[in-house]
PDB file of C-alpha atoms in Angstrom:
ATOM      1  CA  UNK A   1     129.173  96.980  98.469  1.00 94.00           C
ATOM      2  CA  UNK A   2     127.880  97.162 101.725  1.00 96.00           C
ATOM      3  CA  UNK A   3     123.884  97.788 102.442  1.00 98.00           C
ATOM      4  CA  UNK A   4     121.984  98.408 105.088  1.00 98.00           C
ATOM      5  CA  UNK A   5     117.642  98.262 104.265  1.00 97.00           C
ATOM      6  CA  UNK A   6     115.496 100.458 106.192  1.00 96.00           C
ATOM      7  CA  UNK A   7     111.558  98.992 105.515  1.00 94.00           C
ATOM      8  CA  UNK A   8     108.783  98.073 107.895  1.00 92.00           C
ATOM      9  CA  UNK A   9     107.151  95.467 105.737  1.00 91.00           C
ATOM     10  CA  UNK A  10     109.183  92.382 106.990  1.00 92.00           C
ATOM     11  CA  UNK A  11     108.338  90.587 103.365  1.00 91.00           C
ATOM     12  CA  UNK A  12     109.420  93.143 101.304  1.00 89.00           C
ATOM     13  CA  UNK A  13     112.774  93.965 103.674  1.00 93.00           C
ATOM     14  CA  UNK A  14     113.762  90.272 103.732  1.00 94.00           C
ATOM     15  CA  UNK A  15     112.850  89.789  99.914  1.00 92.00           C
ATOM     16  CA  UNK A  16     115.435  92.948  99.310  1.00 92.00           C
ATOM     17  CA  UNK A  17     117.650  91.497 101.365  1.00 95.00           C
ATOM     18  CA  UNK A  18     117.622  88.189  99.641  1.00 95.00           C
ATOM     19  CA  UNK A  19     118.033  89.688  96.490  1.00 93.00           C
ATOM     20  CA  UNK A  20     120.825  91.849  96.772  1.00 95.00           C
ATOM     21  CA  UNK A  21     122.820  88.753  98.717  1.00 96.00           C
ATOM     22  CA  UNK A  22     121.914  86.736  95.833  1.00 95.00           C
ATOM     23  CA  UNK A  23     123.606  89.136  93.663  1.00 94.00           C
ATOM     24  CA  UNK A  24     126.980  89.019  95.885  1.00 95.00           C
ATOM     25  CA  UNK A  25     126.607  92.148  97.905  1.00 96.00           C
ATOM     26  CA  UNK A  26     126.965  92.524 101.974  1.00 97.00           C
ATOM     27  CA  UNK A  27     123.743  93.184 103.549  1.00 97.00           C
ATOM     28  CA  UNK A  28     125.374  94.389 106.884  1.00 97.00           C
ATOM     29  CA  UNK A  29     121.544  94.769 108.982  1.00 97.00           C
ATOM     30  CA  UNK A  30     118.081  95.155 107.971  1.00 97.00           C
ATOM     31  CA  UNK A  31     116.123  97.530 110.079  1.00 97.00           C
ATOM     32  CA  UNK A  32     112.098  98.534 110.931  1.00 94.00           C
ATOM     33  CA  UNK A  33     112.110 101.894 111.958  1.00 94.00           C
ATOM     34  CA  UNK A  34     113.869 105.101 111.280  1.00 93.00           C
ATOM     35  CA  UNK A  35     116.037 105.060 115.105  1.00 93.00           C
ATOM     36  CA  UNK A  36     117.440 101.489 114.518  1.00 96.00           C
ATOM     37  CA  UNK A  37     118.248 102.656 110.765  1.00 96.00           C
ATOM     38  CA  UNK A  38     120.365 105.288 112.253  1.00 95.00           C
ATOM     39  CA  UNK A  39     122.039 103.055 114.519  1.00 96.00           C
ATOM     40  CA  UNK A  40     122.943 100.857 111.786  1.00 97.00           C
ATOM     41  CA  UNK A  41     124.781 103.798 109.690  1.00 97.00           C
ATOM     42  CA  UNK A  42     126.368 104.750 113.051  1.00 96.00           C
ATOM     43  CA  UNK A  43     127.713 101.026 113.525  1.00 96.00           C
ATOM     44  CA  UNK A  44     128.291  99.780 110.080  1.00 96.00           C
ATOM     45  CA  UNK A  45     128.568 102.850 108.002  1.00 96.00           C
ATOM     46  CA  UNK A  46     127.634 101.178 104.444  1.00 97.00           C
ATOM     47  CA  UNK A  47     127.912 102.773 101.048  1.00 97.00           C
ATOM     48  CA  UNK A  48     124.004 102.629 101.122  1.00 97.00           C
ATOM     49  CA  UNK A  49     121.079 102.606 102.625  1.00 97.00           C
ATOM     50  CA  UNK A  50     117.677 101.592 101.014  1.00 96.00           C
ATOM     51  CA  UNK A  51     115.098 103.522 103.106  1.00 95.00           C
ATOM     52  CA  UNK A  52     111.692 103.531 103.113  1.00 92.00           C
ATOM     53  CA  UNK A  53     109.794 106.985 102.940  1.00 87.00           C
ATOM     54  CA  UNK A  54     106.900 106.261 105.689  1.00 85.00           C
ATOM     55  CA  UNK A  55     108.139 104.231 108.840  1.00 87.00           C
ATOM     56  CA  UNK A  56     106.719 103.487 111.930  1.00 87.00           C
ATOM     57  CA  UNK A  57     105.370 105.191 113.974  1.00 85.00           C
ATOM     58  CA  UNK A  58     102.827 107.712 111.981  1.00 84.00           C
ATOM     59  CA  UNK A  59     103.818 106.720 108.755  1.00 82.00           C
ATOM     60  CA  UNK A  60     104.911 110.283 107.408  1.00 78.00           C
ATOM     61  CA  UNK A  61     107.800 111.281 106.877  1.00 81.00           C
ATOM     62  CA  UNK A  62     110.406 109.367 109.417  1.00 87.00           C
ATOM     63  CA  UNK A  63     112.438 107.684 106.707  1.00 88.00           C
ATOM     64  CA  UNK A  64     112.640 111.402 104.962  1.00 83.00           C
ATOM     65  CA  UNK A  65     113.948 112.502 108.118  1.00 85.00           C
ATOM     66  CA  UNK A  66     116.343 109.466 109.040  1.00 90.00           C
ATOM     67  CA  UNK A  67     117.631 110.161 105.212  1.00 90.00           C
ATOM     68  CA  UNK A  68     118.102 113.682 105.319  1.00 85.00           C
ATOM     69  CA  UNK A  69     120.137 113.468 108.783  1.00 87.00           C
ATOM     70  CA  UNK A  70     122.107 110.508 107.682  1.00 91.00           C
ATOM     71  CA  UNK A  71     123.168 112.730 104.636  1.00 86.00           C
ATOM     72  CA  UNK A  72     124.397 115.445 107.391  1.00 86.00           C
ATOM     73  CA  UNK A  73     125.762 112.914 109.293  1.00 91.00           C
ATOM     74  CA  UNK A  74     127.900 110.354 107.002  1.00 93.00           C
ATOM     75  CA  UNK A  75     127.916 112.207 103.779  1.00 89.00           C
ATOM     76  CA  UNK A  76     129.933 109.687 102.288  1.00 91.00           C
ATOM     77  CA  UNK A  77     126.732 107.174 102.449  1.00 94.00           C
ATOM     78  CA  UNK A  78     124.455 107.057  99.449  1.00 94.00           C
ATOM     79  CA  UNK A  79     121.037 107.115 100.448  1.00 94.00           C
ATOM     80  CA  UNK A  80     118.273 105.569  98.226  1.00 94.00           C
ATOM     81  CA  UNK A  81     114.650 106.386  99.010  1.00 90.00           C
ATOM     82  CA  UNK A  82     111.250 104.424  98.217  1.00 86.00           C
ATOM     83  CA  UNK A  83     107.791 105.200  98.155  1.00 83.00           C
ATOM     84  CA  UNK A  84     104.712 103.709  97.034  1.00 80.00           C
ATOM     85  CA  UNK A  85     103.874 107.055  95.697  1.00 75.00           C
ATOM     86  CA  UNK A  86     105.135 109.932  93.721  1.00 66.00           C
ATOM     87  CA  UNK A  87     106.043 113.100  96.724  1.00 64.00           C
ATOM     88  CA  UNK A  88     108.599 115.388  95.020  1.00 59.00           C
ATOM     89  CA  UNK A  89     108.852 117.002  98.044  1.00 63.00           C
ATOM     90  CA  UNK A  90     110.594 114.430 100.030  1.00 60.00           C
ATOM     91  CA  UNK A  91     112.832 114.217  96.710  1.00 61.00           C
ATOM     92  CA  UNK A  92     113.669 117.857  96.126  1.00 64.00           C
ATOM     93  CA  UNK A  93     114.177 118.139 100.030  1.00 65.00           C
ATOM     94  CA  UNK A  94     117.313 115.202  99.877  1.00 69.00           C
ATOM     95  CA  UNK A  95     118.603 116.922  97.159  1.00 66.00           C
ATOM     96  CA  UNK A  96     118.562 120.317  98.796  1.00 61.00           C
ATOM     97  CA  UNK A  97     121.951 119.459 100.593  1.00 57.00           C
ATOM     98  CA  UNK A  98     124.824 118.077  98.735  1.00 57.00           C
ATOM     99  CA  UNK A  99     123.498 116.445  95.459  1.00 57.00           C
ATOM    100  CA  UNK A 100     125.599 112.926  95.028  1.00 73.00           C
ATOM    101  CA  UNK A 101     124.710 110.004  96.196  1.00 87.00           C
ATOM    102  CA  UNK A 102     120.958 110.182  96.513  1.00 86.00           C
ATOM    103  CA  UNK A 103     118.328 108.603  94.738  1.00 87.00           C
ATOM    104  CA  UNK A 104     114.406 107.896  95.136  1.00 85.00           C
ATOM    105  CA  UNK A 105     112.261 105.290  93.458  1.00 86.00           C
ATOM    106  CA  UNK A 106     108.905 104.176  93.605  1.00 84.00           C
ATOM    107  CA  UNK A 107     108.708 101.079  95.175  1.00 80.00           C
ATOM    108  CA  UNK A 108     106.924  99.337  91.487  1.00 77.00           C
ATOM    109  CA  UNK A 109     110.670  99.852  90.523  1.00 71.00           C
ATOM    110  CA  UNK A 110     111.834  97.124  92.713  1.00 72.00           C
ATOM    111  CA  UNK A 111     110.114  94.900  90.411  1.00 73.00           C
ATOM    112  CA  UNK A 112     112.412  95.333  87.658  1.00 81.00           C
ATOM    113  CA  UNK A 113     115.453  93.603  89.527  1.00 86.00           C
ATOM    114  CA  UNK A 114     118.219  95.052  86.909  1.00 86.00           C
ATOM    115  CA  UNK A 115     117.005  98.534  86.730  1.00 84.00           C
ATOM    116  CA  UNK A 116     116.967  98.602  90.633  1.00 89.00           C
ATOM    117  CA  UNK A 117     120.115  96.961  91.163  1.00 92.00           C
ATOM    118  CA  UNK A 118     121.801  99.768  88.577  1.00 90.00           C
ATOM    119  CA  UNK A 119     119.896 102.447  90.525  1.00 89.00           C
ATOM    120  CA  UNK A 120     121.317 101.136  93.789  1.00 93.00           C
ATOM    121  CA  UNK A 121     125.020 100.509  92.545  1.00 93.00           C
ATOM    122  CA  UNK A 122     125.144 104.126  90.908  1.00 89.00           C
ATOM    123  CA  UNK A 123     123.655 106.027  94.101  1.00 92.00           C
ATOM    124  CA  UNK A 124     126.447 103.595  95.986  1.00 93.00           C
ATOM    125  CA  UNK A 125     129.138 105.283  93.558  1.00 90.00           C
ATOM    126  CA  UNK A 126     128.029 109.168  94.280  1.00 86.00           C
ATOM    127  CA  UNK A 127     125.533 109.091  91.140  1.00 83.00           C
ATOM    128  CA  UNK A 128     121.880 110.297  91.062  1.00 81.00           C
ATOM    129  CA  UNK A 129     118.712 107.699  90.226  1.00 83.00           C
ATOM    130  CA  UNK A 130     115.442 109.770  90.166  1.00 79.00           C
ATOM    131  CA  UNK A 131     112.633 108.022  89.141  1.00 78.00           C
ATOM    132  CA  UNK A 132     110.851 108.958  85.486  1.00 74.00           C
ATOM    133  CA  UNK A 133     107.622 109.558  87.984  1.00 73.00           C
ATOM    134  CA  UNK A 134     109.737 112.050  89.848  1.00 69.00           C
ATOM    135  CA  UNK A 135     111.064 113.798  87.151  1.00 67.00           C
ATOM    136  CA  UNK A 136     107.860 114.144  85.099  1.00 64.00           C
ATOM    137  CA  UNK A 137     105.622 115.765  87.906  1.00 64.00           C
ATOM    138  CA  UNK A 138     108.634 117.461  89.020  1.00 59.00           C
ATOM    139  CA  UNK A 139     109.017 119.070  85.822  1.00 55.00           C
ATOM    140  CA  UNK A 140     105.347 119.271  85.093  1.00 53.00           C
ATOM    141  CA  UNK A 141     104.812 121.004  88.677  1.00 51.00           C
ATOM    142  CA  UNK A 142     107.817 123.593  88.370  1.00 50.00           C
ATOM    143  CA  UNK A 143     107.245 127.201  87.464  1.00 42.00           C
ATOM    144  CA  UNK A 144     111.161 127.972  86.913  1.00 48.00           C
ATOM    145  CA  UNK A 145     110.726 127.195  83.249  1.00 53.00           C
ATOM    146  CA  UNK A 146     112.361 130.043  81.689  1.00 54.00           C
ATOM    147  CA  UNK A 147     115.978 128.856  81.551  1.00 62.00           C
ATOM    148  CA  UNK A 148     115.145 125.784  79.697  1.00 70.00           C
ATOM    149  CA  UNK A 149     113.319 127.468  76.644  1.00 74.00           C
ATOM    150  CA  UNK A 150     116.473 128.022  74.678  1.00 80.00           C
ATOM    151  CA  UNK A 151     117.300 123.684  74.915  1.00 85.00           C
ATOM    152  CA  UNK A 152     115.969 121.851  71.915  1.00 89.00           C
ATOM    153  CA  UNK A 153     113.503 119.240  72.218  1.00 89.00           C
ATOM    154  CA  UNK A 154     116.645 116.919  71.369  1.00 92.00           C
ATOM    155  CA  UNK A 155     118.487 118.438  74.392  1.00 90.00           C
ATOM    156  CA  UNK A 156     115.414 118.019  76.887  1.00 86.00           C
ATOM    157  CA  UNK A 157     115.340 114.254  76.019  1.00 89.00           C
ATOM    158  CA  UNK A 158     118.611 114.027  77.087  1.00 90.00           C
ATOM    159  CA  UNK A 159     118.634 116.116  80.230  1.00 86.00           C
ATOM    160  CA  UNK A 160     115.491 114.025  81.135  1.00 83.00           C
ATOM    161  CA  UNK A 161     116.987 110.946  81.226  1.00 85.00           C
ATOM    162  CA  UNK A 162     120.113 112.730  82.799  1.00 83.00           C
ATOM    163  CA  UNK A 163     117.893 113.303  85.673  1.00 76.00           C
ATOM    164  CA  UNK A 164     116.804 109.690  86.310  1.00 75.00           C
ATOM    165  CA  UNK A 165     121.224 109.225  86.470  1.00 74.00           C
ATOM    166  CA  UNK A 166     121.675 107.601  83.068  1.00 81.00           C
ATOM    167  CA  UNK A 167     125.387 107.920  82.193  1.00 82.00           C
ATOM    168  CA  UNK A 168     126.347 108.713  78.246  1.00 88.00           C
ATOM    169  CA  UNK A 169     126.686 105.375  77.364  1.00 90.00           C
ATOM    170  CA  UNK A 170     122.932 104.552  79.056  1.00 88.00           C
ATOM    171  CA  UNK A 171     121.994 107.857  77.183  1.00 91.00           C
ATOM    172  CA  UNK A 172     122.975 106.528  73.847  1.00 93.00           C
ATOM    173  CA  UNK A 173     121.209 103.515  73.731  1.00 93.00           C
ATOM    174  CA  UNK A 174     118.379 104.900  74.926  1.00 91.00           C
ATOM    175  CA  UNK A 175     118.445 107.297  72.514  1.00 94.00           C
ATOM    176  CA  UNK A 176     119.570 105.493  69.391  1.00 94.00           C
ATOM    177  CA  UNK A 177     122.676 107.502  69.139  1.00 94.00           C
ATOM    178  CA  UNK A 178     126.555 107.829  69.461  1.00 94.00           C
ATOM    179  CA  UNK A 179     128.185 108.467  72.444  1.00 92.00           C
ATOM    180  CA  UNK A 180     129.547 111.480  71.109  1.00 92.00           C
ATOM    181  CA  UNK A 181     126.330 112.719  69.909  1.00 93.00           C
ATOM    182  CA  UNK A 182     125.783 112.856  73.215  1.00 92.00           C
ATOM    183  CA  UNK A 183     128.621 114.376  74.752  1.00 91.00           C
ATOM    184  CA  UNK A 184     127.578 117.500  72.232  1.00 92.00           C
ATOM    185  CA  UNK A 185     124.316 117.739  73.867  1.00 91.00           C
ATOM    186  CA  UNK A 186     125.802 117.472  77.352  1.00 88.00           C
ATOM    187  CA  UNK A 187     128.072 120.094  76.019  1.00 87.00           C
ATOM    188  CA  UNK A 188     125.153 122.025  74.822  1.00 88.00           C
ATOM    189  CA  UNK A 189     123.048 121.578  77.990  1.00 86.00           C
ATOM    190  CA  UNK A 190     125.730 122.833  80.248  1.00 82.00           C
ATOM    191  CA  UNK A 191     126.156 126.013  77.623  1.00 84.00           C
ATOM    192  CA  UNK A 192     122.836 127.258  77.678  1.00 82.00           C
ATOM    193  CA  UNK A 193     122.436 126.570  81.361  1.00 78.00           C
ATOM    194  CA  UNK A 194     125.133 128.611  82.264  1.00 76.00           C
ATOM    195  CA  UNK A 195     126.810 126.146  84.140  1.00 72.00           C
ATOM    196  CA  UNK A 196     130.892 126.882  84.086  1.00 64.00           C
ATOM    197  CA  UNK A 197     133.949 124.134  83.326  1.00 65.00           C
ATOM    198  CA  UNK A 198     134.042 122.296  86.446  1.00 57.00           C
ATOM    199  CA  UNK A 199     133.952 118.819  87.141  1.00 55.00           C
ATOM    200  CA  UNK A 200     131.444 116.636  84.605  1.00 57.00           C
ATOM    201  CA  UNK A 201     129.715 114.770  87.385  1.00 58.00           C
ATOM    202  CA  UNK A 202     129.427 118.158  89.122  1.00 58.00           C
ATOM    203  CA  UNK A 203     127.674 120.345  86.215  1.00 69.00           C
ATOM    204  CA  UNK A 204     125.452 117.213  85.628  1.00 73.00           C
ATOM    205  CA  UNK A 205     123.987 117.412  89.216  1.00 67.00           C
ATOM    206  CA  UNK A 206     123.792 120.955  88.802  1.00 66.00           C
ATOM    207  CA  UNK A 207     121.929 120.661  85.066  1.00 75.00           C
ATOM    208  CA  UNK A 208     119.637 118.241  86.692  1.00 72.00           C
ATOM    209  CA  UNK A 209     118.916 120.538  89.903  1.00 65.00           C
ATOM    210  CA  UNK A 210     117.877 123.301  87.024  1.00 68.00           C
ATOM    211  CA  UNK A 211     115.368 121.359  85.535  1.00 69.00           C
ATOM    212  CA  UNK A 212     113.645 119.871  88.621  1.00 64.00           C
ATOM    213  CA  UNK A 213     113.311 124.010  89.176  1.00 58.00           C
ATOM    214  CA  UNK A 214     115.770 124.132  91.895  1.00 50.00           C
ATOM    215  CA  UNK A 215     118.183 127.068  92.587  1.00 43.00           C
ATOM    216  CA  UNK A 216     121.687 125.402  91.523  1.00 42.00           C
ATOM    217  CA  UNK A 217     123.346 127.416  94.425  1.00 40.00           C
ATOM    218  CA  UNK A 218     121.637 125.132  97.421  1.00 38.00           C
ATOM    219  CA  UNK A 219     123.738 122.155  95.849  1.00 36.00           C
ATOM    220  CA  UNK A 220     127.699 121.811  96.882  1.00 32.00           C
TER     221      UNK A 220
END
């Protein structure tokens, strides 16, 4: 797996970078600021790029912008976003285009070195890793709530933790259940959501893109 790391603290970019080579994976550049993190996708096109929310030089939104153009521009690259704070509308904003691939973390979640490294492997692979932050004020902050009232509180659990990208296997543990347990929620979920037979991975981004409160048609 080839990364490239978009971050203007030099500790924390070289302390990712060290990591994830540690762990066997490429680290093709490491980058400051949102132009030389485009460059790098234009020369080494990885299968993701970490990128930091608030790069030089205001400290706004230029990794937000970097991301969402990079997603135009090689939508084969998985794009993982960081931030030191919760701003669901940098998250809903990267998944207003196509929905794989994408994920955004708060940058506490880079101390848990597993659950990172799963995040990062899974947005690499077309998944989705949202973090539980995210979802909750996402959820909490959304006034399209009328579509969900007919999911049990069983089948909210499940589409919550579908939203930070756990698979059914990651679902079942979590949950203390069977994998097929599961797979009748799922089936459940995508019943009462309306969402047609289509591809799995497909209708999960789309059951996810419901309960964050966004329309399921901006997602392709």
């Amino acid at each position: 797996m080839k990364i490239v790391i978009a971050e203007d603290s030099v500790i924390l970019r070289d302390g990712l970078a060290q990591l994830l080579i540690d762990r066997g994976y490429e680290v093709t550049a490491t980058v400051g600021d949102a132009e030389a993190l485009v460059a790098a996708v234009d020369e080494y096109v990885p299968d993701v790029a970490i990128i930091d929310v608030r790069m030089p030089p205001s400290f706004t939104d230029e990794g937000l912008v970097a991301a969402v153009h990079l997603r135009r521009r090689h939508p084969d690259v998985g794009v993982l976003v960081f931030s030191q704070w919760v701003e669901t509308r940098y998250a809903a904003e990267l998944l207003s285009g196509s929905s794989s691939g994408v994920g955004y973390l708060l940058k506490d979640r880079v101390a848990d070195v597993g659950e990172f490294v799963d995040a990062l492997v899974r947005v690499a692979s077309g998944g989705t890793a949202l973090d539980p932050e995210v979802v909750a004020q996402w959820v909490g902050s959304s006034a399209k709530r009328s579509t969900l009232d007919a999911l049990t509180v069983r089948e909210r659990e499940v589409l919550d933790l579908m939203a930070q990208g756990l698979t059914n296997s990651a679902l079942a543990a979590a949950l203390h259940v069977s994998e097929r347990a599961i797979e009748k929620h799922v089936g459940n979920i995508f019943g009462k959501l309306g969402l047609p037979p289509s591809d799995v991975n497909h209708r999960r981004v789309m059951a996810v893109l419901q309960y964050l409160g966004r329309p399921s048609g901006t997602a392709s």
